[in-house]
Amino acid sequence: EKLAWNLRFRDMGESFELRAHPQQINTSGGVEHSNRGLMRVRFGMYRPNAADNDPQWQARGVYLKNSFELLAPSDQEGNMNLRTFYRDDNQVTEQWRYSPANRRTRKDHVNFLSPIGGYYEMLQEEQPPFFFQGYIHEYTWEFRGARVMLVPGFLKTTELNFGGKYNWYPQVPWELRHMLILECTPRNSHPFGKRVFFLDQQTYTPLMVLMYAPTGVFTRLSLTAHAHPQFHPGSNGVPLPLLVAAVWINYVKERATIFRVGDSMTYNIALPAQRFELMEILRKGK
């Protein structure tokens, strides 16, 4: 459980934004689904320097707020959601959504076990660049040891190609890293019977995740591609890896979701608290 909390609360700067481009790819290389969006995240507490915590958010127990706006395709443009995550794992994540079709907002429940977009291979609780945003108490966590492993390493560029079978695999240099192996088993009904996170010991960044069906059969692989901060224009001096791309490969369904970020991830940009309130959605959605 300590590793799970370290994964949840790992240092990701005080704020960041990125432009997301997920694509659902089949075995012929065809794109079945695709969209683009803008994500912004601001942390309110547990910052490396406690004096930098947001006093109002800290008083309410707000760990972070996450806004997402769809930019393309045209029939989805303007859809927005705003989520509030609390430090208390038993406090329900709050979500407001805005639809330009009727110019209305509504507050609803976040189903972390549903696919992002309704069709991608990413579950809501696997949202990049966090890779786990579910409720920790809904799982049993087991530490499976520390090892030196050959894993996808940190890029010295933000340029990335995909290759290998069906062009599903990020072409990143693999390197030996000190890894912590964390097994995650759901306590209740779940699409997966077990997940195994391979966490970089230095940064707690998930570099690889294995997923198994409730029957115990291995079904899905996730690989992430991060850039070394010295080689990324968005690091802003923050000594942390920056996401460039990720992939979820489902071997049973024979399809993959590729999530491209490129060089768009930027740490510690000026994001005032007002940008993460309901009024901001109403203002932008007019």
PDB file of C-alpha atoms in Angstrom:
ATOM      1  CA  GLU A   1       0.000   0.000   0.000  1.00  0.00           C
ATOM      2  CA  LYS A   2       2.919   2.352   0.647  1.00  0.00           C
ATOM      3  CA  LEU A   3       4.064   1.855  -2.959  1.00  0.00           C
ATOM      4  CA  ALA A   4       0.514   2.487  -4.190  1.00  0.00           C
ATOM      5  CA  TRP A   5       0.395   5.798  -2.314  1.00  0.00           C
ATOM      6  CA  ASN A   6       3.846   6.692  -3.646  1.00  0.00           C
ATOM      7  CA  LEU A   7       2.534   6.033  -7.162  1.00  0.00           C
ATOM      8  CA  ARG A   8      -0.514   8.211  -6.518  1.00  0.00           C
ATOM      9  CA  PHE A   9       1.364  11.079  -4.892  1.00  0.00           C
ATOM     10  CA  ARG A  10       4.585  11.003  -6.895  1.00  0.00           C
ATOM     11  CA  ASP A  11       6.071  14.385  -7.740  1.00  0.00           C
ATOM     12  CA  MET A  12       4.692  15.794 -10.997  1.00  0.00           C
ATOM     13  CA  GLY A  13       5.501  19.432 -10.440  1.00  0.00           C
ATOM     14  CA  GLU A  14       3.009  22.041  -9.241  1.00  0.00           C
ATOM     15  CA  SER A  15       1.014  22.050 -12.487  1.00  0.00           C
ATOM     16  CA  PHE A  16       1.249  20.845 -16.050  1.00  0.00           C
ATOM     17  CA  GLU A  17      -0.590  20.788 -19.345  1.00  0.00           C
ATOM     18  CA  LEU A  18      -0.423  18.558 -22.408  1.00  0.00           C
ATOM     19  CA  ARG A  19      -2.151  18.005 -25.726  1.00  0.00           C
ATOM     20  CA  ALA A  20      -3.432  14.469 -26.092  1.00  0.00           C
ATOM     21  CA  HIS A  21      -3.904  12.561 -29.344  1.00  0.00           C
ATOM     22  CA  PRO A  22      -5.287   9.057 -28.703  1.00  0.00           C
ATOM     23  CA  GLN A  23      -5.883   6.650 -31.592  1.00  0.00           C
ATOM     24  CA  GLN A  24      -7.471   3.195 -31.675  1.00  0.00           C
ATOM     25  CA  ILE A  25      -5.421   1.044 -34.104  1.00  0.00           C
ATOM     26  CA  ASN A  26      -6.370  -2.356 -35.530  1.00  0.00           C
ATOM     27  CA  THR A  27      -4.106  -5.106 -36.901  1.00  0.00           C
ATOM     28  CA  SER A  28      -4.117  -3.624 -40.401  1.00  0.00           C
ATOM     29  CA  GLY A  29      -2.890  -0.293 -39.088  1.00  0.00           C
ATOM     30  CA  GLY A  30      -6.268   1.345 -39.574  1.00  0.00           C
ATOM     31  CA  VAL A  31      -7.416   4.073 -37.197  1.00  0.00           C
ATOM     32  CA  GLU A  32     -10.825   3.133 -35.807  1.00  0.00           C
ATOM     33  CA  HIS A  33     -11.171   6.106 -33.452  1.00  0.00           C
ATOM     34  CA  SER A  34      -9.219   9.288 -32.931  1.00  0.00           C
ATOM     35  CA  ASN A  35      -9.571  12.620 -31.181  1.00  0.00           C
ATOM     36  CA  ARG A  36      -7.492  15.440 -29.738  1.00  0.00           C
ATOM     37  CA  GLY A  37      -7.751  17.290 -26.480  1.00  0.00           C
ATOM     38  CA  LEU A  38      -6.099  19.650 -24.036  1.00  0.00           C
ATOM     39  CA  MET A  39      -5.446  18.566 -20.448  1.00  0.00           C
ATOM     40  CA  ARG A  40      -4.526  20.894 -17.603  1.00  0.00           C
ATOM     41  CA  VAL A  41      -3.687  19.781 -14.056  1.00  0.00           C
ATOM     42  CA  ARG A  42      -3.012  21.780 -10.921  1.00  0.00           C
ATOM     43  CA  PHE A  43      -1.949  20.314  -7.577  1.00  0.00           C
ATOM     44  CA  GLY A  44      -3.234  21.902  -4.388  1.00  0.00           C
ATOM     45  CA  MET A  45      -1.276  20.082  -1.718  1.00  0.00           C
ATOM     46  CA  TYR A  46       1.612  17.693  -1.064  1.00  0.00           C
ATOM     47  CA  ARG A  47       3.881  19.905  -3.136  1.00  0.00           C
ATOM     48  CA  PRO A  48       7.630  19.343  -2.567  1.00  0.00           C
ATOM     49  CA  ASN A  49       7.746  22.654  -0.709  1.00  0.00           C
ATOM     50  CA  ALA A  50       4.768  22.674   1.668  1.00  0.00           C
ATOM     51  CA  ALA A  51       4.772  26.476   1.671  1.00  0.00           C
ATOM     52  CA  ASP A  52       3.706  26.332  -2.004  1.00  0.00           C
ATOM     53  CA  ASN A  53       0.485  24.448  -1.238  1.00  0.00           C
ATOM     54  CA  ASP A  54      -2.763  26.203  -2.122  1.00  0.00           C
ATOM     55  CA  PRO A  55      -4.231  27.143   1.303  1.00  0.00           C
ATOM     56  CA  GLN A  56      -7.872  27.050   0.153  1.00  0.00           C
ATOM     57  CA  TRP A  57      -7.538  23.731  -1.638  1.00  0.00           C
ATOM     58  CA  GLN A  58      -5.568  22.279   1.257  1.00  0.00           C
ATOM     59  CA  ALA A  59      -8.290  23.314   3.711  1.00  0.00           C
ATOM     60  CA  ARG A  60     -10.830  21.413   1.587  1.00  0.00           C
ATOM     61  CA  GLY A  61      -8.561  18.390   1.173  1.00  0.00           C
ATOM     62  CA  VAL A  62      -8.233  18.926  -2.589  1.00  0.00           C
ATOM     63  CA  TYR A  63      -5.187  17.110  -3.898  1.00  0.00           C
ATOM     64  CA  LEU A  64      -5.549  18.061  -7.564  1.00  0.00           C
ATOM     65  CA  LYS A  65      -7.963  19.320 -10.183  1.00  0.00           C
ATOM     66  CA  ASN A  66      -7.923  18.101 -13.754  1.00  0.00           C
ATOM     67  CA  SER A  67      -9.603  19.843 -16.694  1.00  0.00           C
ATOM     68  CA  PHE A  68      -9.936  18.344 -20.162  1.00  0.00           C
ATOM     69  CA  GLU A  69     -11.311  19.939 -23.335  1.00  0.00           C
ATOM     70  CA  LEU A  70     -11.876  18.107 -26.609  1.00  0.00           C
ATOM     71  CA  LEU A  71     -10.500  19.981 -29.621  1.00  0.00           C
ATOM     72  CA  ALA A  72     -11.236  17.511 -32.436  1.00  0.00           C
ATOM     73  CA  PRO A  73     -13.055  15.968 -34.281  1.00  0.00           C
ATOM     74  CA  SER A  74     -15.538  18.734 -34.991  1.00  0.00           C
ATOM     75  CA  ASP A  75     -18.558  16.823 -33.669  1.00  0.00           C
ATOM     76  CA  GLN A  76     -16.845  16.495 -30.267  1.00  0.00           C
ATOM     77  CA  GLU A  77     -15.176  19.898 -30.130  1.00  0.00           C
ATOM     78  CA  GLY A  78     -15.943  21.899 -27.024  1.00  0.00           C
ATOM     79  CA  ASN A  79     -16.902  19.004 -24.742  1.00  0.00           C
ATOM     80  CA  MET A  80     -15.236  19.603 -21.383  1.00  0.00           C
ATOM     81  CA  ASN A  81     -14.933  17.975 -17.993  1.00  0.00           C
ATOM     82  CA  LEU A  82     -13.517  19.107 -14.684  1.00  0.00           C
ATOM     83  CA  ARG A  83     -12.534  16.616 -11.994  1.00  0.00           C
ATOM     84  CA  THR A  84     -11.574  17.211  -8.387  1.00  0.00           C
ATOM     85  CA  PHE A  85      -9.498  14.564  -6.619  1.00  0.00           C
ATOM     86  CA  TYR A  86      -9.286  14.585  -2.830  1.00  0.00           C
ATOM     87  CA  ARG A  87      -6.523  13.404  -0.515  1.00  0.00           C
ATOM     88  CA  ASP A  88      -9.051  11.179   1.280  1.00  0.00           C
ATOM     89  CA  ASP A  89      -9.229   7.973  -0.740  1.00  0.00           C
ATOM     90  CA  ASN A  90     -12.779   7.409   0.512  1.00  0.00           C
ATOM     91  CA  GLN A  91     -14.030  10.781  -0.736  1.00  0.00           C
ATOM     92  CA  VAL A  92     -15.700  10.460  -4.124  1.00  0.00           C
ATOM     93  CA  THR A  93     -14.002  12.170  -7.058  1.00  0.00           C
ATOM     94  CA  GLU A  94     -16.148  15.078  -8.209  1.00  0.00           C
ATOM     95  CA  GLN A  95     -16.876  15.655 -11.896  1.00  0.00           C
ATOM     96  CA  TRP A  96     -18.588  18.415 -13.836  1.00  0.00           C
ATOM     97  CA  ARG A  97     -19.170  18.024 -17.576  1.00  0.00           C
ATOM     98  CA  TYR A  98     -20.154  20.516 -20.245  1.00  0.00           C
ATOM     99  CA  SER A  99     -21.764  19.688 -23.586  1.00  0.00           C
ATOM    100  CA  PRO A 100     -21.827  22.327 -26.351  1.00  0.00           C
ATOM    101  CA  ALA A 101     -24.786  20.528 -27.941  1.00  0.00           C
ATOM    102  CA  ASN A 102     -27.167  21.848 -25.269  1.00  0.00           C
ATOM    103  CA  ARG A 103     -24.847  24.351 -23.533  1.00  0.00           C
ATOM    104  CA  ARG A 104     -25.469  22.714 -20.200  1.00  0.00           C
ATOM    105  CA  THR A 105     -23.295  21.473 -17.373  1.00  0.00           C
ATOM    106  CA  ARG A 106     -24.040  18.529 -15.180  1.00  0.00           C
ATOM    107  CA  LYS A 107     -22.453  16.904 -12.183  1.00  0.00           C
ATOM    108  CA  ASP A 108     -22.124  13.154 -12.382  1.00  0.00           C
ATOM    109  CA  HIS A 109     -20.285  10.086 -11.148  1.00  0.00           C
ATOM    110  CA  VAL A 110     -16.864   9.129 -12.517  1.00  0.00           C
ATOM    111  CA  ASN A 111     -16.943   5.490 -13.591  1.00  0.00           C
ATOM    112  CA  PHE A 112     -13.240   4.708 -13.369  1.00  0.00           C
ATOM    113  CA  LEU A 113     -13.762   1.253 -14.898  1.00  0.00           C
ATOM    114  CA  SER A 114     -15.273   2.529 -18.152  1.00  0.00           C
ATOM    115  CA  PRO A 115     -13.109   3.033 -21.263  1.00  0.00           C
ATOM    116  CA  ILE A 116     -11.966   6.566 -21.975  1.00  0.00           C
ATOM    117  CA  GLY A 117     -14.095   7.893 -24.814  1.00  0.00           C
ATOM    118  CA  GLY A 118     -16.252   4.797 -24.537  1.00  0.00           C
ATOM    119  CA  TYR A 119     -14.057   2.755 -26.879  1.00  0.00           C
ATOM    120  CA  TYR A 120     -10.325   3.187 -26.190  1.00  0.00           C
ATOM    121  CA  GLU A 121      -8.223   0.519 -24.480  1.00  0.00           C
ATOM    122  CA  MET A 122      -7.586   2.935 -21.595  1.00  0.00           C
ATOM    123  CA  LEU A 123      -9.843   2.791 -18.568  1.00  0.00           C
ATOM    124  CA  GLN A 124     -10.754   6.054 -16.884  1.00  0.00           C
ATOM    125  CA  GLU A 125      -8.558   5.124 -13.922  1.00  0.00           C
ATOM    126  CA  GLU A 126      -5.589   4.622 -16.279  1.00  0.00           C
ATOM    127  CA  GLN A 127      -5.626   8.190 -17.579  1.00  0.00           C
ATOM    128  CA  PRO A 128      -2.188   9.345 -18.731  1.00  0.00           C
ATOM    129  CA  PRO A 129       0.152  10.705 -17.516  1.00  0.00           C
ATOM    130  CA  PHE A 130      -0.910   9.348 -14.101  1.00  0.00           C
ATOM    131  CA  PHE A 131      -1.661   5.746 -15.205  1.00  0.00           C
ATOM    132  CA  PHE A 132      -3.590   5.124 -11.980  1.00  0.00           C
ATOM    133  CA  GLN A 133      -6.317   7.443 -10.681  1.00  0.00           C
ATOM    134  CA  GLY A 134      -8.706   4.960  -9.122  1.00  0.00           C
ATOM    135  CA  TYR A 135      -9.454   4.403  -5.451  1.00  0.00           C
ATOM    136  CA  ILE A 136      -6.600   2.690  -3.643  1.00  0.00           C
ATOM    137  CA  HIS A 137      -8.895   1.052  -1.062  1.00  0.00           C
ATOM    138  CA  GLU A 138     -10.722  -0.868  -3.805  1.00  0.00           C
ATOM    139  CA  TYR A 139      -7.619  -3.010  -4.432  1.00  0.00           C
ATOM    140  CA  THR A 140      -5.274  -5.332  -2.631  1.00  0.00           C
ATOM    141  CA  TRP A 141      -1.665  -4.251  -3.156  1.00  0.00           C
ATOM    142  CA  GLU A 142       1.300  -6.630  -2.995  1.00  0.00           C
ATOM    143  CA  PHE A 143       4.982  -5.765  -3.280  1.00  0.00           C
ATOM    144  CA  ARG A 144       6.656  -8.321  -5.549  1.00  0.00           C
ATOM    145  CA  GLY A 145      10.232  -7.195  -5.090  1.00  0.00           C
ATOM    146  CA  ALA A 146      12.872  -4.814  -6.363  1.00  0.00           C
ATOM    147  CA  ARG A 147      14.886  -5.784  -9.430  1.00  0.00           C
ATOM    148  CA  VAL A 148      17.249  -4.388 -11.987  1.00  0.00           C
ATOM    149  CA  MET A 149      15.295  -4.831 -15.224  1.00  0.00           C
ATOM    150  CA  LEU A 150      15.540  -4.029 -18.906  1.00  0.00           C
ATOM    151  CA  VAL A 151      12.620  -1.648 -19.473  1.00  0.00           C
ATOM    152  CA  PRO A 152      11.633   1.247 -21.780  1.00  0.00           C
ATOM    153  CA  GLY A 153      14.111   3.967 -20.854  1.00  0.00           C
ATOM    154  CA  PHE A 154      14.050   7.754 -20.964  1.00  0.00           C
ATOM    155  CA  LEU A 155      14.300   9.369 -24.380  1.00  0.00           C
ATOM    156  CA  LYS A 156      16.874  12.013 -25.251  1.00  0.00           C
ATOM    157  CA  THR A 157      14.396  13.501 -27.720  1.00  0.00           C
ATOM    158  CA  THR A 158      10.676  14.213 -28.012  1.00  0.00           C
ATOM    159  CA  GLU A 159      10.528  12.591 -31.458  1.00  0.00           C
ATOM    160  CA  LEU A 160       9.039   9.109 -31.321  1.00  0.00           C
ATOM    161  CA  ASN A 161       8.039   6.498 -33.881  1.00  0.00           C
ATOM    162  CA  PHE A 162       6.047   3.300 -33.496  1.00  0.00           C
ATOM    163  CA  GLY A 163       7.140   0.031 -35.067  1.00  0.00           C
ATOM    164  CA  GLY A 164       7.213  -3.716 -34.504  1.00  0.00           C
ATOM    165  CA  LYS A 165       4.181  -5.903 -35.090  1.00  0.00           C
ATOM    166  CA  TYR A 166       1.277  -3.844 -36.478  1.00  0.00           C
ATOM    167  CA  ASN A 167       3.335  -0.709 -35.643  1.00  0.00           C
ATOM    168  CA  TRP A 168       2.019  -0.845 -32.090  1.00  0.00           C
ATOM    169  CA  TYR A 169       5.296  -0.591 -30.189  1.00  0.00           C
ATOM    170  CA  PRO A 170       7.060   2.685 -29.244  1.00  0.00           C
ATOM    171  CA  GLN A 171      10.605   2.738 -30.579  1.00  0.00           C
ATOM    172  CA  VAL A 172      12.369   3.753 -27.379  1.00  0.00           C
ATOM    173  CA  PRO A 173      15.793   2.639 -26.153  1.00  0.00           C
ATOM    174  CA  TRP A 174      15.402   0.025 -23.429  1.00  0.00           C
ATOM    175  CA  GLU A 175      17.792   0.353 -20.511  1.00  0.00           C
ATOM    176  CA  LEU A 176      18.587  -1.250 -17.175  1.00  0.00           C
ATOM    177  CA  ARG A 177      16.695   0.483 -14.362  1.00  0.00           C
ATOM    178  CA  HIS A 178      16.095  -0.222 -10.690  1.00  0.00           C
ATOM    179  CA  MET A 179      12.423  -1.196 -10.634  1.00  0.00           C
ATOM    180  CA  LEU A 180       9.786  -1.818  -7.976  1.00  0.00           C
ATOM    181  CA  ILE A 181       7.148  -4.418  -8.864  1.00  0.00           C
ATOM    182  CA  LEU A 182       3.663  -3.689  -7.532  1.00  0.00           C
ATOM    183  CA  GLU A 183       0.752  -6.099  -7.959  1.00  0.00           C
ATOM    184  CA  CYS A 184      -2.783  -4.739  -7.879  1.00  0.00           C
ATOM    185  CA  THR A 185      -5.785  -7.068  -7.388  1.00  0.00           C
ATOM    186  CA  PRO A 186      -9.347  -5.678  -7.349  1.00  0.00           C
ATOM    187  CA  ARG A 187     -11.535  -6.495  -4.363  1.00  0.00           C
ATOM    188  CA  ASN A 188     -14.723  -6.317  -6.451  1.00  0.00           C
ATOM    189  CA  SER A 189     -15.868  -6.888 -10.042  1.00  0.00           C
ATOM    190  CA  HIS A 190     -13.364  -5.431 -12.501  1.00  0.00           C
ATOM    191  CA  PRO A 191     -12.398  -5.825 -16.198  1.00  0.00           C
ATOM    192  CA  PHE A 192      -9.046  -7.210 -15.016  1.00  0.00           C
ATOM    193  CA  GLY A 193      -8.240  -9.847 -12.468  1.00  0.00           C
ATOM    194  CA  LYS A 194      -4.806  -8.413 -11.766  1.00  0.00           C
ATOM    195  CA  ARG A 195      -2.407  -5.685 -12.881  1.00  0.00           C
ATOM    196  CA  VAL A 196       1.326  -5.572 -12.323  1.00  0.00           C
ATOM    197  CA  PHE A 197       2.985  -2.151 -12.292  1.00  0.00           C
ATOM    198  CA  PHE A 198       6.700  -1.812 -12.971  1.00  0.00           C
ATOM    199  CA  LEU A 199       7.680   1.429 -11.242  1.00  0.00           C
ATOM    200  CA  ASP A 200      10.938   3.262 -11.770  1.00  0.00           C
ATOM    201  CA  GLN A 201      12.509   3.331  -8.309  1.00  0.00           C
ATOM    202  CA  GLN A 202      13.975   6.804  -8.783  1.00  0.00           C
ATOM    203  CA  THR A 203      10.789   8.592  -9.916  1.00  0.00           C
ATOM    204  CA  TYR A 204       7.904   6.111  -9.345  1.00  0.00           C
ATOM    205  CA  THR A 205       7.034   6.537 -13.023  1.00  0.00           C
ATOM    206  CA  PRO A 206       5.156   3.466 -14.393  1.00  0.00           C
ATOM    207  CA  LEU A 207       7.286   2.290 -17.336  1.00  0.00           C
ATOM    208  CA  MET A 208       5.326  -0.894 -18.025  1.00  0.00           C
ATOM    209  CA  VAL A 209       2.074  -2.498 -16.845  1.00  0.00           C
ATOM    210  CA  LEU A 210       0.894  -6.090 -17.350  1.00  0.00           C
ATOM    211  CA  MET A 211      -2.831  -6.863 -17.168  1.00  0.00           C
ATOM    212  CA  TYR A 212      -4.532 -10.226 -16.662  1.00  0.00           C
ATOM    213  CA  ALA A 213      -8.125 -11.387 -17.126  1.00  0.00           C
ATOM    214  CA  PRO A 214     -10.120 -12.569 -14.088  1.00  0.00           C
ATOM    215  CA  THR A 215      -9.287 -16.117 -15.268  1.00  0.00           C
ATOM    216  CA  GLY A 216      -5.578 -15.365 -14.848  1.00  0.00           C
ATOM    217  CA  VAL A 217      -4.763 -15.192 -18.574  1.00  0.00           C
ATOM    218  CA  PHE A 218      -2.410 -12.392 -19.673  1.00  0.00           C
ATOM    219  CA  THR A 219      -4.407 -10.138 -21.992  1.00  0.00           C
ATOM    220  CA  ARG A 220      -2.966  -6.640 -22.195  1.00  0.00           C
ATOM    221  CA  LEU A 221       0.333  -4.758 -22.098  1.00  0.00           C
ATOM    222  CA  SER A 222       0.961  -1.064 -21.512  1.00  0.00           C
ATOM    223  CA  LEU A 223       4.267   0.618 -22.374  1.00  0.00           C
ATOM    224  CA  THR A 224       5.094   4.248 -21.707  1.00  0.00           C
ATOM    225  CA  ALA A 225       7.630   6.536 -23.364  1.00  0.00           C
ATOM    226  CA  HIS A 226       9.034   9.394 -21.304  1.00  0.00           C
ATOM    227  CA  ALA A 227      11.677  11.965 -22.157  1.00  0.00           C
ATOM    228  CA  HIS A 228      14.572  12.844 -19.884  1.00  0.00           C
ATOM    229  CA  PRO A 229      13.955  16.397 -18.576  1.00  0.00           C
ATOM    230  CA  GLN A 230      17.264  17.647 -19.988  1.00  0.00           C
ATOM    231  CA  PHE A 231      16.022  16.866 -23.488  1.00  0.00           C
ATOM    232  CA  HIS A 232      12.466  18.208 -23.252  1.00  0.00           C
ATOM    233  CA  PRO A 233      11.514  21.876 -23.781  1.00  0.00           C
ATOM    234  CA  GLY A 234       8.645  21.651 -21.306  1.00  0.00           C
ATOM    235  CA  SER A 235      10.622  20.626 -18.232  1.00  0.00           C
ATOM    236  CA  ASN A 236      11.067  24.224 -17.014  1.00  0.00           C
ATOM    237  CA  GLY A 237      13.910  23.058 -14.811  1.00  0.00           C
ATOM    238  CA  VAL A 238      11.804  20.382 -13.094  1.00  0.00           C
ATOM    239  CA  PRO A 239      14.003  17.231 -12.850  1.00  0.00           C
ATOM    240  CA  LEU A 240      11.213  14.783 -13.683  1.00  0.00           C
ATOM    241  CA  PRO A 241      10.413  12.640 -16.759  1.00  0.00           C
ATOM    242  CA  LEU A 242       7.844  13.989 -19.223  1.00  0.00           C
ATOM    243  CA  LEU A 243       5.381  11.789 -21.083  1.00  0.00           C
ATOM    244  CA  VAL A 244       5.844  11.607 -24.857  1.00  0.00           C
ATOM    245  CA  ALA A 245       3.549   8.669 -25.679  1.00  0.00           C
ATOM    246  CA  ALA A 246       2.013   5.483 -24.321  1.00  0.00           C
ATOM    247  CA  VAL A 247       0.315   2.401 -25.719  1.00  0.00           C
ATOM    248  CA  TRP A 248      -2.181  -0.177 -24.453  1.00  0.00           C
ATOM    249  CA  ILE A 249      -2.064  -3.421 -26.478  1.00  0.00           C
ATOM    250  CA  ASN A 250      -4.944  -5.870 -26.115  1.00  0.00           C
ATOM    251  CA  TYR A 251      -3.782  -9.233 -27.475  1.00  0.00           C
ATOM    252  CA  VAL A 252      -7.195 -10.866 -27.123  1.00  0.00           C
ATOM    253  CA  LYS A 253      -9.115  -8.182 -29.022  1.00  0.00           C
ATOM    254  CA  GLU A 254      -6.156  -7.629 -31.387  1.00  0.00           C
ATOM    255  CA  ARG A 255      -6.171  -3.871 -31.141  1.00  0.00           C
ATOM    256  CA  ALA A 256      -4.145  -1.123 -29.503  1.00  0.00           C
ATOM    257  CA  THR A 257      -4.652   2.406 -28.253  1.00  0.00           C
ATOM    258  CA  ILE A 258      -1.754   4.754 -28.921  1.00  0.00           C
ATOM    259  CA  PHE A 259      -1.690   7.934 -26.865  1.00  0.00           C
ATOM    260  CA  ARG A 260       0.604  10.607 -28.321  1.00  0.00           C
ATOM    261  CA  VAL A 261       1.698  13.735 -26.482  1.00  0.00           C
ATOM    262  CA  GLY A 262       4.840  14.706 -28.408  1.00  0.00           C
ATOM    263  CA  ASP A 263       6.633  17.695 -26.897  1.00  0.00           C
ATOM    264  CA  SER A 264       3.446  19.318 -25.558  1.00  0.00           C
ATOM    265  CA  MET A 265       3.752  18.337 -21.878  1.00  0.00           C
ATOM    266  CA  THR A 266       4.904  21.372 -19.890  1.00  0.00           C
ATOM    267  CA  TYR A 267       5.591  21.549 -16.158  1.00  0.00           C
ATOM    268  CA  ASN A 268       4.895  24.432 -13.805  1.00  0.00           C
ATOM    269  CA  ILE A 269       2.921  26.726 -16.070  1.00  0.00           C
ATOM    270  CA  ALA A 270       0.877  29.529 -14.512  1.00  0.00           C
ATOM    271  CA  LEU A 271      -2.544  28.053 -13.800  1.00  0.00           C
ATOM    272  CA  PRO A 272      -4.555  30.060 -11.243  1.00  0.00           C
ATOM    273  CA  ALA A 273      -7.088  28.226  -9.112  1.00  0.00           C
ATOM    274  CA  GLN A 274      -9.945  30.062 -10.849  1.00  0.00           C
ATOM    275  CA  ARG A 275      -9.202  28.118 -14.046  1.00  0.00           C
ATOM    276  CA  PHE A 276     -10.438  24.969 -12.298  1.00  0.00           C
ATOM    277  CA  GLU A 277     -13.809  26.166 -11.084  1.00  0.00           C
ATOM    278  CA  LEU A 278     -17.245  25.547 -12.589  1.00  0.00           C
ATOM    279  CA  MET A 279     -17.479  29.185 -13.696  1.00  0.00           C
ATOM    280  CA  GLU A 280     -14.503  28.639 -15.997  1.00  0.00           C
ATOM    281  CA  ILE A 281     -16.395  25.906 -17.835  1.00  0.00           C
ATOM    282  CA  LEU A 282     -19.462  28.121 -18.116  1.00  0.00           C
ATOM    283  CA  ARG A 283     -17.343  31.017 -19.378  1.00  0.00           C
ATOM    284  CA  LYS A 284     -15.553  28.965 -22.028  1.00  0.00           C
ATOM    285  CA  GLY A 285     -18.657  27.112 -23.066  1.00  0.00           C
ATOM    286  CA  LYS A 286     -20.700  30.156 -24.047  1.00  0.00           C
TER     287      LYS A 286
END
